Amino acid sequence: MTTQQERHLHLQVNRKLSYCLQLAQDYFQCEFPRPAVSYQLRGVKAGVAYLREWEIRLNPVLLLENQQTFIDQVVPHELAHLVVYQLFGRVPPHGKEWKMVMTEVFGVPADTKHQFAVQSVQGKTYPYRCACQIHYLSIRRHNKVLRDGVEYFCKQCKTRLRFEKVETRDTKFKKS
């Protein structure tokens, strides 16, 4: 990303943040401090709100690849978490309070997950099978299974995920 392009996107993020902050202040008739914004988030998450630090961390690669949609959806999504935390304390992250802020205050659909392509930011994955499908676990989760004995379960069929060993040319013809 060029410095000029980066500056332009950061400016757009800040404009959206200011706009949404003003909407929240007008709606709730109270002041909200401006959160710090960082562009250091990696991996497949588009954004994360750090409640106690009053900070929003954004994924710069996903921002660059999905500029307008990212700004229109991810910035309000993360700010809504901070607004809800200040007003209601610890409540479910995508609960009724968060949904209300998203839809009634910001006028944005209360989507809990983004639909961005993640191939450019996704690390190596490992296939795991349940009774109904194949899941792909990140290297971090795969290592937790191997090192710590952590178990993961399918949300649909509720069965334990089992590592699906992929037969490569090296393992297929390996002599014992």
CSV table of C-alpha atoms in Angstrom, one decimal:
chain,number,residue,atom,x,y,z
A,1,MET,CA,0.0,0.0,0.0
A,2,THR,CA,1.4,3.4,-0.9
A,3,THR,CA,1.7,6.0,1.7
A,4,GLN,CA,-0.7,8.3,-0.1
A,5,GLN,CA,-3.3,5.5,-0.5
A,6,GLU,CA,-2.7,4.6,3.2
A,7,ARG,CA,-3.3,8.2,4.3
A,8,HIS,CA,-6.4,8.4,2.2
A,9,LEU,CA,-7.9,5.2,3.7
A,10,HIS,CA,-7.0,6.3,7.2
A,11,LEU,CA,-8.7,9.6,6.6
A,12,GLN,CA,-11.9,7.8,5.4
A,13,VAL,CA,-11.8,5.5,8.4
A,14,ASN,CA,-11.5,8.6,10.7
A,15,ARG,CA,-14.4,10.3,8.9
A,16,LYS,CA,-16.6,7.3,9.4
A,17,LEU,CA,-15.5,7.0,13.0
A,18,SER,CA,-16.3,10.7,13.7
A,19,TYR,CA,-19.7,10.4,11.9
A,20,CYS,CA,-20.7,7.3,14.0
A,21,LEU,CA,-19.4,8.8,17.2
A,22,GLN,CA,-21.6,11.9,16.6
A,23,LEU,CA,-24.6,9.7,15.9
A,24,ALA,CA,-24.0,7.8,19.2
A,25,GLN,CA,-23.6,11.1,21.1
A,26,ASP,CA,-26.7,12.6,19.6
A,27,TYR,CA,-28.8,9.4,20.2
A,28,PHE,CA,-27.6,8.7,23.8
A,29,GLN,CA,-27.1,12.4,24.8
A,30,CYS,CA,-23.7,11.7,26.3
A,31,GLU,CA,-20.0,12.1,25.3
A,32,PHE,CA,-17.9,9.2,24.1
A,33,PRO,CA,-14.1,9.6,23.9
A,34,ARG,CA,-12.6,9.1,20.5
A,35,PRO,CA,-11.0,5.6,20.5
A,36,ALA,CA,-7.4,5.1,19.4
A,37,VAL,CA,-7.2,3.4,16.0
A,38,SER,CA,-4.4,1.0,15.1
A,39,TYR,CA,-3.8,-0.8,11.8
A,40,GLN,CA,-1.7,-3.7,13.2
A,41,LEU,CA,-4.3,-6.5,13.2
A,42,ARG,CA,-3.3,-9.6,11.3
A,43,GLY,CA,-5.0,-12.8,10.2
A,44,VAL,CA,-8.6,-13.2,9.1
A,45,LYS,CA,-10.3,-10.8,11.5
A,46,ALA,CA,-11.3,-7.5,9.9
A,47,GLY,CA,-11.3,-5.6,13.2
A,48,VAL,CA,-11.2,-6.0,17.0
A,49,ALA,CA,-12.4,-3.6,19.7
A,50,TYR,CA,-10.3,-3.5,22.9
A,51,LEU,CA,-12.8,-2.4,25.5
A,52,ARG,CA,-10.5,-1.4,28.4
A,53,GLU,CA,-7.9,0.2,26.2
A,54,TRP,CA,-10.7,2.0,24.2
A,55,GLU,CA,-9.0,1.0,21.0
A,56,ILE,CA,-10.0,-0.3,17.6
A,57,ARG,CA,-7.5,-2.4,15.7
A,58,LEU,CA,-8.1,-2.9,12.0
A,59,ASN,CA,-6.6,-5.3,9.5
A,60,PRO,CA,-4.8,-3.1,6.9
A,61,VAL,CA,-4.8,-5.8,4.2
A,62,LEU,CA,-8.6,-6.4,4.4
A,63,LEU,CA,-9.1,-2.6,4.5
A,64,LEU,CA,-7.1,-2.2,1.3
A,65,GLU,CA,-8.8,-5.1,-0.5
A,66,ASN,CA,-12.4,-4.1,0.6
A,67,GLN,CA,-12.2,-0.4,1.1
A,68,GLN,CA,-15.7,1.0,1.0
A,69,THR,CA,-17.5,-2.1,2.4
A,70,PHE,CA,-14.8,-2.3,5.2
A,71,ILE,CA,-15.3,1.3,6.1
A,72,ASP,CA,-19.1,1.2,6.0
A,73,GLN,CA,-19.4,-2.0,8.0
A,74,VAL,CA,-16.3,-2.8,10.1
A,75,VAL,CA,-15.7,0.7,11.6
A,76,PRO,CA,-19.3,1.0,13.0
A,77,HIS,CA,-19.2,-2.7,14.1
A,78,GLU,CA,-16.1,-2.2,16.3
A,79,LEU,CA,-17.2,1.3,17.5
A,80,ALA,CA,-20.6,-0.3,18.5
A,81,HIS,CA,-18.7,-2.6,20.9
A,82,LEU,CA,-17.1,0.3,22.6
A,83,VAL,CA,-20.3,2.3,22.9
A,84,VAL,CA,-22.2,-0.7,24.3
A,85,TYR,CA,-19.4,-1.3,26.8
A,86,GLN,CA,-19.5,2.3,28.1
A,87,LEU,CA,-23.3,2.3,28.4
A,88,PHE,CA,-24.1,-1.2,29.5
A,89,GLY,CA,-20.8,-2.7,30.8
A,90,ARG,CA,-20.0,-6.4,30.1
A,91,VAL,CA,-22.9,-7.8,28.0
A,92,PRO,CA,-22.8,-10.5,25.2
A,93,PRO,CA,-20.6,-9.1,22.4
A,94,HIS,CA,-23.3,-9.3,19.7
A,95,GLY,CA,-26.3,-9.2,22.0
A,96,LYS,CA,-29.4,-7.1,21.9
A,97,GLU,CA,-27.6,-3.9,23.0
A,98,TRP,CA,-25.0,-4.2,20.2
A,99,LYS,CA,-27.6,-5.0,17.6
A,100,MET,CA,-29.6,-1.9,18.7
A,101,VAL,CA,-26.6,0.4,18.4
A,102,MET,CA,-25.8,-1.1,14.9
A,103,THR,CA,-29.3,-0.8,13.5
A,104,GLU,CA,-31.0,2.0,15.3
A,105,VAL,CA,-28.1,4.3,16.0
A,106,PHE,CA,-25.7,3.7,13.1
A,107,GLY,CA,-28.3,2.4,10.6
A,108,VAL,CA,-26.0,-0.5,9.6
A,109,PRO,CA,-27.0,-4.2,9.4
A,110,ALA,CA,-26.0,-6.0,12.6
A,111,ASP,CA,-23.7,-8.6,10.8
A,112,THR,CA,-21.4,-10.4,13.2
A,113,LYS,CA,-19.0,-11.7,10.6
A,114,HIS,CA,-17.5,-10.2,7.5
A,115,GLN,CA,-17.8,-11.8,4.0
A,116,PHE,CA,-14.4,-10.7,2.7
A,117,ALA,CA,-12.1,-13.0,0.8
A,118,VAL,CA,-9.4,-14.0,3.2
A,119,GLN,CA,-7.0,-16.0,1.0
A,120,SER,CA,-4.4,-13.2,1.1
A,121,VAL,CA,-4.3,-13.1,4.9
A,122,GLN,CA,-5.1,-16.6,5.9
A,123,GLY,CA,-2.2,-18.8,7.0
A,124,LYS,CA,-1.8,-22.5,6.5
A,125,THR,CA,-4.8,-24.6,7.4
A,126,TYR,CA,-5.2,-28.3,8.3
A,127,PRO,CA,-8.2,-30.5,7.4
A,128,TYR,CA,-10.3,-32.0,10.2
A,129,ARG,CA,-13.3,-34.2,9.7
A,130,CYS,CA,-16.5,-34.5,11.7
A,131,ALA,CA,-19.5,-36.7,10.9
A,132,CYS,CA,-20.9,-34.2,8.3
A,133,GLN,CA,-18.1,-32.2,6.7
A,134,ILE,CA,-14.5,-31.2,6.5
A,135,HIS,CA,-13.3,-28.2,8.6
A,136,TYR,CA,-10.1,-26.3,8.1
A,137,LEU,CA,-8.3,-25.3,11.3
A,138,SER,CA,-5.6,-22.7,11.5
A,139,ILE,CA,-2.1,-23.6,12.4
A,140,ARG,CA,-2.6,-22.2,15.9
A,141,ARG,CA,-5.6,-24.5,16.5
A,142,HIS,CA,-3.9,-27.4,14.9
A,143,ASN,CA,-0.9,-27.0,17.2
A,144,LYS,CA,-3.2,-26.7,20.3
A,145,VAL,CA,-4.7,-30.1,19.3
A,146,LEU,CA,-1.2,-31.6,19.0
A,147,ARG,CA,0.5,-30.0,21.9
A,148,ASP,CA,-2.3,-29.4,24.4
A,149,GLY,CA,-4.8,-32.1,23.5
A,150,VAL,CA,-7.5,-29.4,22.9
A,151,GLU,CA,-10.6,-30.8,21.2
A,152,TYR,CA,-12.9,-29.0,18.7
A,153,PHE,CA,-16.4,-30.0,17.9
A,154,CYS,CA,-18.7,-29.3,14.8
A,155,LYS,CA,-21.4,-26.8,15.5
A,156,GLN,CA,-23.8,-28.7,13.2
A,157,CYS,CA,-23.4,-32.4,14.1
A,158,LYS,CA,-21.7,-31.8,17.5
A,159,THR,CA,-19.1,-34.6,16.9
A,160,ARG,CA,-15.4,-34.2,17.7
A,161,LEU,CA,-13.2,-33.0,14.8
A,162,ARG,CA,-10.5,-35.5,13.9
A,163,PHE,CA,-7.4,-34.6,11.9
A,164,GLU,CA,-7.6,-35.7,8.3
A,165,LYS,CA,-4.1,-36.8,7.4
A,166,VAL,CA,-3.4,-35.7,3.8
A,167,GLU,CA,-1.4,-38.2,1.9
A,168,THR,CA,1.3,-36.5,0.0
A,169,ARG,CA,3.7,-38.0,-2.5
A,170,ASP,CA,6.4,-38.1,0.2
A,171,THR,CA,4.3,-40.1,2.7
A,172,LYS,CA,2.8,-42.3,0.0
A,173,PHE,CA,6.1,-43.8,-1.1
A,174,LYS,CA,8.0,-43.6,2.1
A,175,LYS,CA,9.9,-46.7,3.0
A,176,SER,CA,9.7,-48.2,6.5
